[in-house]
XYZ file of C-alpha atoms in Angstrom:
621
model
C -99.410 -67.780 100.640
C -97.771 -64.768 98.986
C -100.611 -62.568 100.228
C -100.305 -63.990 103.730
C -96.571 -63.198 103.849
C -97.293 -59.615 102.725
C -99.924 -59.272 105.412
C -97.641 -60.794 108.080
C -94.901 -58.308 107.109
C -97.390 -55.435 107.346
C -98.602 -56.485 110.810
C -95.000 -56.885 112.005
C -94.329 -53.368 110.715
C -97.378 -52.087 112.643
C -96.139 -53.801 115.820
C -92.615 -52.303 115.420
C -94.007 -48.810 114.846
C -96.228 -49.076 117.911
C -93.331 -50.295 120.061
C -91.088 -47.472 118.799
C -93.740 -44.846 119.509
C -94.409 -46.321 122.968
C -90.669 -46.176 123.721
C -90.363 -42.627 122.392
C -93.264 -41.368 124.541
C -91.926 -43.255 127.587
C -88.434 -41.753 127.166
C -89.826 -38.286 126.472
C -91.947 -38.259 129.616
C -89.207 -39.870 131.756
C -86.808 -37.076 130.771
C -89.451 -34.446 131.509
C -90.294 -36.115 134.844
C -86.631 -36.119 135.916
C -86.224 -32.423 135.011
C -89.412 -31.376 136.805
C -88.563 -33.498 139.849
C -85.066 -31.991 139.993
C -86.578 -28.482 139.825
C -89.051 -29.272 142.626
C -86.366 -30.914 144.793
C -83.861 -28.073 144.472
C -86.552 -25.526 145.352
C -87.574 -27.655 148.338
C -83.979 -27.895 149.561
C -83.472 -24.121 149.259
C -86.651 -23.403 151.182
C -85.797 -25.995 153.855
C -82.499 -24.229 154.554
C -84.436 -21.042 155.241
C -86.808 -22.712 157.735
C -85.455 -23.157 161.246
C -88.545 -24.338 163.072
C -89.415 -28.049 162.885
C -93.133 -27.262 162.368
C -92.336 -25.094 159.366
C -90.127 -27.835 157.951
C -92.901 -30.410 158.407
C -95.375 -28.179 156.570
C -92.858 -27.663 153.777
C -92.177 -31.411 153.535
C -95.908 -32.151 153.276
C -96.308 -29.474 150.603
C -93.368 -30.896 148.667
C -94.855 -34.408 148.842
C -98.221 -33.097 147.606
C -96.552 -31.206 144.725
C -94.714 -34.400 143.730
C -97.972 -36.375 143.718
C -99.766 -33.645 141.731
C -96.922 -33.554 139.205
C -96.995 -37.338 138.797
C -100.774 -37.349 138.387
C -100.684 -34.481 135.883
C -97.907 -36.051 133.823
C -99.647 -39.447 133.819
C -102.828 -37.808 132.499
C -100.863 -35.921 129.823
C -98.976 -39.074 128.829
C -102.178 -41.138 128.571
C -103.860 -38.403 126.525
C -100.886 -38.224 124.166
C -100.794 -42.028 123.846
C -104.517 -42.095 123.095
C -104.167 -39.408 120.417
C -101.158 -41.150 118.886
C -102.884 -44.574 118.945
C -105.866 -43.037 117.135
C -103.617 -41.524 114.446
C -101.661 -44.754 114.057
C -104.868 -46.780 113.753
C -106.053 -44.475 110.956
C -102.708 -44.961 109.218
C -102.877 -48.746 109.723
C -106.427 -48.900 108.372
C -105.363 -46.988 105.257
C -102.314 -49.258 104.799
C -104.439 -52.407 105.278
C -107.068 -51.155 102.797
C -104.313 -50.360 100.264
C -102.819 -53.839 100.673
C -106.247 -55.495 100.275
C -106.844 -53.327 97.179
C -103.556 -54.522 95.634
C -104.133 -58.156 96.608
C -107.745 -58.100 95.367
C -106.547 -56.812 92.001
C -103.886 -59.555 91.816
C -106.393 -62.260 92.753
C -108.909 -61.089 90.151
C -106.156 -61.002 87.505
C -105.172 -64.574 88.399
C -108.805 -65.743 88.296
C -109.333 -64.027 84.909
C -106.234 -65.722 83.548
C -107.418 -69.144 84.717
C -110.954 -68.451 83.500
C -109.785 -67.557 79.990
C -107.614 -70.714 79.888
C -110.652 -72.741 80.948
C -112.949 -71.051 78.392
C -110.379 -71.629 75.655
C -110.162 -75.313 76.515
C -113.982 -75.516 76.643
C -114.376 -73.889 73.223
C -111.910 -76.377 71.685
C -113.901 -79.203 73.276
C -117.196 -77.797 71.953
C -115.767 -77.370 68.436
C -114.763 -81.035 68.385
C -118.263 -82.110 69.442
C -120.536 -80.929 66.637
C -124.201 -80.803 67.508
C -123.559 -80.016 71.191
C -124.959 -76.612 72.015
C -125.179 -74.722 75.243
C -127.360 -71.790 76.251
C -125.325 -68.599 75.874
C -124.459 -67.032 79.224
C -123.066 -63.498 79.418
C -119.490 -63.876 80.743
C -118.535 -62.071 83.935
C -116.484 -58.953 83.017
C -112.721 -59.363 83.389
C -112.309 -55.689 84.340
C -114.479 -53.678 86.712
C -117.137 -51.761 84.733
C -117.699 -48.051 85.370
C -120.362 -47.207 87.991
C -123.842 -46.842 86.486
C -127.454 -47.215 87.694
C -128.659 -50.856 87.577
C -131.208 -51.595 84.831
C -133.102 -54.065 87.040
C -134.422 -53.407 90.544
C -133.657 -55.705 93.475
C -137.229 -57.069 93.266
C -136.573 -58.108 89.651
C -133.344 -59.868 90.658
C -135.035 -61.686 93.573
C -138.262 -60.956 95.405
C -137.949 -63.150 98.489
C -134.894 -64.035 100.621
C -136.229 -67.604 100.823
C -134.803 -68.023 97.293
C -131.391 -68.087 98.988
C -132.311 -70.557 101.752
C -129.834 -73.183 100.483
C -126.858 -70.845 100.103
C -127.736 -69.123 103.387
C -127.522 -72.505 105.088
C -124.071 -73.049 103.530
C -122.917 -69.715 105.035
C -124.319 -70.650 108.462
C -122.619 -74.075 108.375
C -119.263 -72.636 107.249
C -119.463 -70.033 110.023
C -119.538 -72.848 112.622
C -116.099 -74.032 111.474
C -112.669 -72.361 111.428
C -110.560 -72.005 108.298
C -106.805 -71.406 108.078
C -106.738 -69.537 104.759
C -109.021 -67.201 102.870
C -108.798 -69.634 99.947
C -110.220 -72.438 102.088
C -112.930 -70.146 103.431
C -114.025 -68.875 100.017
C -113.970 -72.340 98.458
C -116.247 -73.639 101.218
C -118.559 -70.634 100.787
C -118.890 -70.407 96.998
C -117.900 -73.880 95.786
C -121.554 -74.899 95.338
C -122.882 -71.524 94.164
C -124.453 -71.398 90.735
C -124.261 -67.638 90.054
C -122.377 -64.479 90.961
C -125.384 -63.339 93.082
C -125.207 -66.543 95.140
C -121.466 -66.007 95.676
C -122.033 -62.477 96.982
C -124.920 -63.752 99.098
C -122.929 -66.471 100.901
C -120.134 -64.004 101.693
C -122.672 -61.439 102.971
C -124.443 -64.040 105.109
C -121.169 -65.489 106.443
C -120.151 -62.030 107.702
C -123.593 -61.359 109.218
C -123.691 -64.801 110.869
C -120.119 -64.652 112.172
C -121.139 -61.668 114.322
C -117.565 -60.377 114.267
C -118.225 -57.409 116.565
C -118.954 -59.655 119.558
C -116.365 -62.389 119.007
C -113.584 -62.801 121.556
C -110.070 -63.503 120.279
C -106.870 -64.870 121.784
C -104.313 -62.151 122.457
C -101.670 -63.704 120.201
C -103.134 -64.503 116.808
C -100.772 -65.642 114.081
C -101.921 -65.396 110.485
C -101.719 -69.166 109.993
C -104.100 -70.038 112.843
C -107.868 -70.450 112.688
C -109.383 -66.991 113.321
C -105.954 -65.471 112.589
C -107.673 -64.657 109.315
C -109.780 -62.174 111.231
C -106.948 -60.526 113.183
C -107.596 -57.319 111.209
C -111.091 -57.187 112.709
C -109.632 -57.803 116.193
C -106.996 -55.085 115.800
C -109.452 -52.622 114.281
C -107.319 -52.294 111.127
C -109.796 -54.088 108.867
C -113.489 -53.216 108.602
C -116.432 -55.381 107.529
C -116.318 -53.586 104.182
C -112.626 -54.301 103.509
C -113.176 -57.944 104.546
C -116.191 -58.225 102.208
C -114.131 -56.792 99.326
C -111.276 -59.218 100.046
C -113.578 -62.281 100.078
C -115.362 -61.111 96.915
C -112.047 -60.831 95.046
C -111.111 -64.373 96.127
C -114.492 -65.450 94.705
C -113.775 -63.617 91.433
C -116.230 -60.753 92.016
C -115.541 -57.066 91.445
C -116.168 -55.124 94.636
C -115.373 -51.593 95.830
C -115.349 -49.885 99.224
C -117.288 -46.611 99.091
C -116.740 -43.808 101.586
C -119.209 -41.136 102.552
C -121.788 -40.051 105.122
C -124.517 -42.117 106.754
C -127.523 -41.363 108.930
C -126.236 -43.757 111.579
C -126.447 -44.104 115.372
C -126.849 -40.743 117.068
C -128.100 -38.979 113.957
C -131.310 -36.942 114.200
C -133.300 -35.313 111.384
C -132.058 -31.800 110.671
C -128.406 -32.483 111.581
C -125.869 -31.137 109.054
C -122.933 -33.226 107.809
C -120.241 -30.675 108.605
C -117.532 -32.841 110.193
C -116.419 -36.488 110.328
C -118.944 -37.523 112.969
C -121.156 -39.522 110.593
C -118.509 -40.761 108.147
C -119.003 -44.369 107.081
C -118.016 -46.992 104.496
C -119.967 -49.579 102.542
C -119.615 -51.776 99.459
C -120.820 -52.073 95.918
C -120.432 -55.488 94.283
C -120.860 -56.223 90.577
C -123.497 -58.963 90.240
C -126.442 -59.635 87.911
C -124.928 -57.312 85.312
C -124.752 -54.202 87.514
C -123.176 -52.565 90.532
C -125.298 -53.153 93.631
C -124.977 -51.932 97.233
C -124.133 -54.138 100.226
C -123.852 -52.926 103.850
C -122.596 -55.898 105.896
C -122.251 -53.956 109.135
C -125.887 -52.819 109.120
C -127.025 -56.175 107.767
C -125.497 -58.006 110.736
C -127.924 -58.438 113.602
C -127.739 -60.856 116.509
C -128.324 -64.437 117.555
C -131.813 -65.225 118.775
C -132.008 -67.752 121.641
C -128.241 -67.601 122.105
C -127.223 -67.188 125.731
C -123.855 -65.737 124.823
C -121.843 -64.842 121.754
C -119.744 -67.768 120.489
C -116.026 -67.585 121.154
C -113.578 -67.932 118.309
C -112.824 -71.571 117.716
C -115.794 -72.805 119.724
C -118.299 -74.940 117.900
C -121.876 -74.390 118.995
C -124.983 -76.335 118.158
C -127.018 -74.385 115.670
C -130.285 -76.202 116.398
C -131.511 -73.695 118.985
C -130.127 -70.650 117.198
C -131.881 -68.464 114.658
C -129.583 -66.024 112.882
C -131.202 -62.619 112.471
C -130.030 -60.295 109.716
C -131.447 -57.411 107.709
C -132.004 -58.402 104.082
C -132.619 -54.763 103.148
C -128.849 -54.160 103.128
C -128.117 -56.844 100.506
C -128.290 -55.496 96.922
C -130.256 -52.434 98.109
C -131.819 -50.343 95.350
C -130.022 -46.977 94.911
C -133.286 -44.995 95.257
C -133.712 -46.513 98.770
C -130.020 -46.579 99.736
C -129.702 -42.802 99.179
C -132.037 -42.140 102.128
C -129.326 -43.394 104.529
C -125.991 -43.210 102.659
C -124.345 -40.399 100.706
C -121.060 -41.211 98.885
C -118.276 -38.637 98.539
C -118.024 -39.576 94.840
C -121.257 -38.636 93.075
C -121.119 -41.473 90.521
C -121.419 -44.010 93.358
C -124.942 -42.823 94.143
C -125.833 -45.071 91.151
C -128.785 -42.749 90.474
C -129.881 -41.436 87.074
C -130.362 -38.016 88.702
C -127.796 -37.633 91.526
C -128.615 -35.399 94.506
C -126.565 -32.884 96.510
C -125.445 -33.223 100.138
C -128.050 -30.611 101.120
C -130.782 -32.638 99.404
C -129.538 -35.744 101.245
C -129.846 -33.882 104.552
C -133.399 -32.856 103.630
C -134.530 -36.400 102.790
C -136.773 -37.868 105.518
C -134.849 -39.902 108.101
C -136.104 -43.456 107.476
C -135.020 -46.887 108.724
C -134.809 -50.165 106.780
C -138.193 -51.286 108.164
C -139.813 -48.408 106.249
C -138.829 -50.074 102.968
C -139.449 -53.627 104.204
C -143.089 -52.669 104.772
C -143.214 -51.012 101.332
C -143.985 -47.576 102.810
C -143.494 -44.395 100.797
C -144.142 -40.637 100.864
C -146.738 -39.577 98.324
C -146.033 -35.891 98.981
C -142.710 -34.649 97.572
C -142.773 -31.825 100.155
C -142.197 -34.313 102.989
C -138.778 -33.354 104.376
C -136.655 -34.324 107.374
C -137.583 -30.978 108.937
C -141.264 -30.003 108.785
C -142.407 -26.464 109.637
C -145.731 -25.714 111.270
C -148.284 -23.186 109.980
C -149.476 -20.147 111.962
C -151.717 -22.374 114.120
C -148.745 -24.580 115.097
C -149.864 -27.503 112.908
C -147.810 -29.749 110.615
C -148.846 -33.044 109.035
C -146.707 -36.047 108.077
C -148.375 -38.508 105.686
C -147.114 -42.015 104.934
C -148.581 -44.222 102.210
C -148.959 -48.001 102.568
C -149.011 -50.599 99.781
C -152.390 -52.322 99.314
C -151.135 -55.716 100.598
C -149.998 -54.179 103.929
C -153.107 -52.116 104.760
C -154.770 -54.949 106.651
C -151.802 -55.735 108.918
C -149.832 -52.536 109.651
C -150.348 -50.767 112.955
C -148.620 -47.454 113.688
C -147.696 -45.600 116.845
C -145.686 -42.478 117.505
C -143.791 -40.583 120.155
C -143.305 -36.826 120.440
C -140.668 -35.140 122.574
C -138.709 -31.910 122.612
C -135.880 -32.018 120.059
C -133.061 -30.926 122.365
C -134.051 -32.863 125.483
C -135.663 -36.122 126.585
C -138.682 -34.291 127.977
C -141.939 -35.614 126.518
C -144.414 -33.455 128.417
C -145.595 -29.823 128.404
C -147.137 -28.300 131.530
C -147.547 -31.812 132.956
C -149.368 -33.112 129.830
C -147.870 -35.815 127.565
C -146.814 -34.391 124.189
C -148.477 -37.436 122.584
C -151.786 -35.680 123.208
C -150.780 -32.947 120.760
C -150.672 -35.411 117.828
C -153.692 -36.755 115.964
C -153.003 -40.013 114.141
C -155.569 -41.192 111.600
C -155.830 -43.652 108.713
C -157.838 -43.034 105.546
C -157.504 -45.611 102.764
C -153.822 -46.368 102.244
C -152.673 -43.176 104.009
C -151.693 -42.799 107.658
C -151.450 -39.183 108.822
C -149.817 -37.663 111.911
C -151.065 -34.125 112.525
C -148.874 -32.403 115.098
C -150.160 -29.315 116.953
C -147.205 -27.711 118.749
C -148.193 -26.570 122.262
C -145.439 -23.916 122.203
C -142.801 -22.522 119.861
C -139.641 -24.596 119.547
C -138.420 -27.846 117.957
C -139.891 -31.317 118.488
C -138.878 -34.841 117.487
C -141.633 -37.022 116.014
C -140.703 -40.716 116.000
C -143.073 -42.983 114.036
C -143.204 -46.727 114.786
C -144.872 -49.631 112.991
C -145.528 -53.332 113.299
C -147.236 -55.853 111.040
C -149.707 -57.987 113.029
C -152.605 -60.239 112.149
C -156.040 -59.498 113.676
C -155.680 -62.720 115.700
C -152.367 -61.530 117.223
C -153.882 -58.138 118.058
C -157.005 -59.612 119.667
C -155.008 -61.527 122.268
C -154.169 -58.179 123.861
C -150.506 -59.209 124.263
C -147.964 -56.333 124.277
C -146.581 -55.682 120.802
C -143.082 -54.567 119.863
C -143.049 -51.529 117.619
C -139.909 -50.465 115.751
C -139.055 -47.041 114.395
C -139.687 -46.537 110.676
C -138.989 -42.795 110.392
C -138.290 -39.628 112.385
C -138.986 -35.949 111.761
C -137.949 -32.665 113.279
C -141.048 -30.473 113.728
C -140.219 -26.760 113.959
C -142.677 -24.210 115.313
C -141.072 -20.792 114.849
C -144.049 -18.640 115.792
C -147.211 -19.810 117.560
C -150.223 -17.509 117.302
C -152.842 -19.932 118.615
C -152.872 -21.667 122.003
C -153.378 -25.404 121.490
C -155.189 -27.579 124.027
C -154.254 -31.279 124.273
C -156.513 -33.959 122.823
C -158.664 -35.872 125.354
C -156.707 -38.528 127.250
C -157.756 -41.578 125.217
C -155.885 -44.813 124.472
C -152.818 -44.290 122.287
C -152.827 -44.915 118.553
C -154.938 -43.911 115.593
C -158.267 -42.032 115.658
C -161.249 -43.100 113.577
C -163.026 -46.377 112.763
C -160.508 -47.773 110.235
C -158.782 -49.884 112.888
C -162.153 -51.344 114.003
C -162.874 -52.535 110.468
C -159.359 -53.731 109.748
C -158.772 -55.766 112.921
C -162.250 -56.525 114.273
C -164.461 -56.566 111.189
C -166.563 -53.814 112.801
C -167.909 -51.650 109.951
C -169.125 -48.080 110.753
C -172.655 -47.353 109.519
C -173.138 -43.785 110.737
C -169.694 -42.172 111.116
C -166.730 -42.966 108.873
C -164.482 -40.040 109.899
C -162.303 -39.701 113.002
C -163.706 -36.244 113.811
C -167.421 -35.837 114.600
C -169.355 -32.592 115.053
C -172.421 -33.284 117.206
C -175.128 -31.636 119.256
C -175.748 -32.630 122.878
C -176.633 -36.198 121.860
C -175.063 -38.690 119.470
C -175.652 -42.212 118.181
C -172.865 -44.271 116.609
C -173.724 -47.498 114.795
C -171.545 -50.360 113.567
C -172.255 -53.618 111.760
C -170.425 -56.738 112.956
C -169.007 -58.841 110.123
C -167.948 -61.476 112.676
C -169.031 -62.387 116.196
C -167.858 -59.907 118.838
C -168.857 -59.733 122.475
C -168.608 -57.597 125.631
C -168.493 -54.091 124.217
C -167.463 -51.154 126.382
C -167.150 -47.411 125.698
C -165.473 -44.730 127.807
C -165.837 -40.963 127.450
C -162.985 -38.507 128.112
C -162.850 -34.736 128.451
C -160.002 -32.486 129.578
C -160.447 -31.452 133.195
C -163.207 -33.986 133.936
C -162.694 -37.339 135.702
C -163.498 -40.364 133.519
C -165.802 -41.969 136.115
C -167.978 -38.842 136.191
C -168.630 -39.287 132.450
C -169.348 -43.048 132.536
C -173.124 -42.551 133.030
C -173.385 -40.480 129.835
C -172.450 -43.322 127.441
C -174.219 -46.664 126.860
C -174.530 -49.309 124.161
C -176.840 -52.073 122.954
C -176.485 -54.961 120.505
C -179.297 -56.038 118.205
C -178.465 -58.921 115.834
C -175.314 -57.723 114.072
C -175.834 -53.998 114.816
C -174.020 -52.290 117.729
C -175.275 -48.862 118.795
C -173.445 -46.473 121.135
C -175.541 -43.680 122.639
C -173.900 -40.597 124.154
C -175.516 -37.600 125.869
C -172.936 -34.900 126.542
C -173.234 -33.148 129.940
C -171.813 -29.915 128.496
C -170.388 -28.439 125.322
C -166.763 -29.077 124.421
C -164.346 -31.604 122.956
C -164.642 -35.270 123.955
C -162.782 -38.466 123.180
C -164.623 -41.770 122.896
C -162.769 -45.089 123.351
C -164.488 -48.303 122.230
C -163.342 -51.756 123.455
C -164.436 -55.282 122.529
C -163.259 -58.865 122.117
C -163.979 -61.677 119.691
C -166.305 -64.471 120.812
C -163.629 -67.064 120.001
C -161.032 -65.274 122.112
C -163.015 -64.813 125.325
C -161.046 -67.721 126.788
C -157.465 -68.537 125.918
C -155.924 -72.030 125.879
C -155.475 -71.999 129.674
C -159.116 -71.069 130.277
C -158.198 -67.509 131.334
C -160.539 -64.765 130.201
C -158.985 -62.324 127.731
C -159.090 -58.638 128.548
C -161.087 -56.323 126.332
C -159.004 -54.939 123.490
C -159.045 -51.353 122.260
C -161.060 -51.236 119.053
C -161.167 -47.588 117.944
C -161.652 -44.015 119.130
C -163.404 -40.846 117.949
C -162.808 -37.145 118.560
C -166.176 -35.422 119.118
C -166.904 -31.689 119.223
C -170.251 -31.167 120.978
C -172.146 -27.870 120.769
C -175.743 -26.660 120.840
C -175.530 -25.466 117.237
C -174.976 -28.972 115.789
């Protein structure tokens, strides 16, 4: 209640200051308006006395009226601009004042909790002493004072390796979010009352914030602090951020938490951008749980409601049966070595790394998204930077490594466009045709051949799908995992686009991974051949209705159809190609599984793209 009174006083102070500033600006511009109007009027009257003809007077009157309107419009624009600038400055001041108050109150709450905890522990120890023979497993007590920042000894995976471990406490957070509480004490008690560890406490608070979807909530205009949702008036007014709210709730739960300020590779950021101003400034938290400081980013962890027709209004209770609350688990207790790819603190010690990096090194780190880490992807080459430079032939290669357990399910795609525009074509040809994507073992490679000098943006997407999902031929949603700026400073070789084949990776790896089609004759994506070529595969499961299409730049696909054929003998599939002329060709192979020829409605499934090869045909081979 003491904290609420302090907060009420602070918000009343904010309201008074805003009213005073509004009045000051209003008076200032009214005085200026009266002076300017008087100046215009006196000039008009002088000029009118000099005009004898009625027509001249009418023209003068119209001009005077127009000048008055222009003055009013100009002054209104200036006043609004000044108000906007002042509101922005006041909001910054109010945010700082709110954060300072929460800092003070958090400290007081933690002190009170420590005092009560020590009283409780003292009483417990007296009770244990009087009951000889009763022993309890020794548990490391939670520190009464916030420890200094240091790298955690255990990784997130060692603390927990699957979010399902929190299914019970997550459900508590979801249930509590459906109700309204009048005090932070009530809210925190409902959230952490049944938690068995400090990690579970932090988890319920994190999930409550991500479920509450505070950014989309609508509030009544007049929120008092003692009303349901009045608790969140700071969010409504923009004076309290997710991070300050998370810190406040953690302190009420007895957890040490800090708000960290710095830079982030957030919305609008592109690889290669320098952090020279406040454009990408951000805040996040570190909470002390499981014996170490660990990162939490509630704002990025919050997602959206799936199957919800509209965002719930404050105070409205909605049935949760049809709703599935999406969130990003990556931003709960994120490992410092992963967090540093997206967030750079102003205070070096809050990198929580054994070997901290500089701001320049942060800028040079590849621009990755949370999905990159969720799929367990990594860069095996330490020379992989946010900005990649091409060699003298205009080529640059980005390689991404996959963990063994994801190799059978991950599918990649990419997009290439000019860095400084949305244009994704060169001389009428899609820039995608200047990238060769291939997979060898656990490595997916994107070899970019710049068609001209300049800068390009390579966006790499991924999705984890089962062979069964892929075989249905349904459209798949791919999400960005990383982006690179490709710079070609000097191009000495003219690059021709790859043949216009289906998008995606080159080579037979996809055929084996998704269709069980194992190459017998050609394991590589690139083939050097003479004027004729035979490709053979072994089927490890029943496939049917094969089709192959040949592509060559400048030649219509239908003109090449007669030069490729196939036959199936037992479990061997053979594709025979006779090339009409020398040059570079692309070969697309399509098939479908016997089981999936018909779907549940009896409709015939379309053929699905299986794999593709790049073939250089010449007489010498």
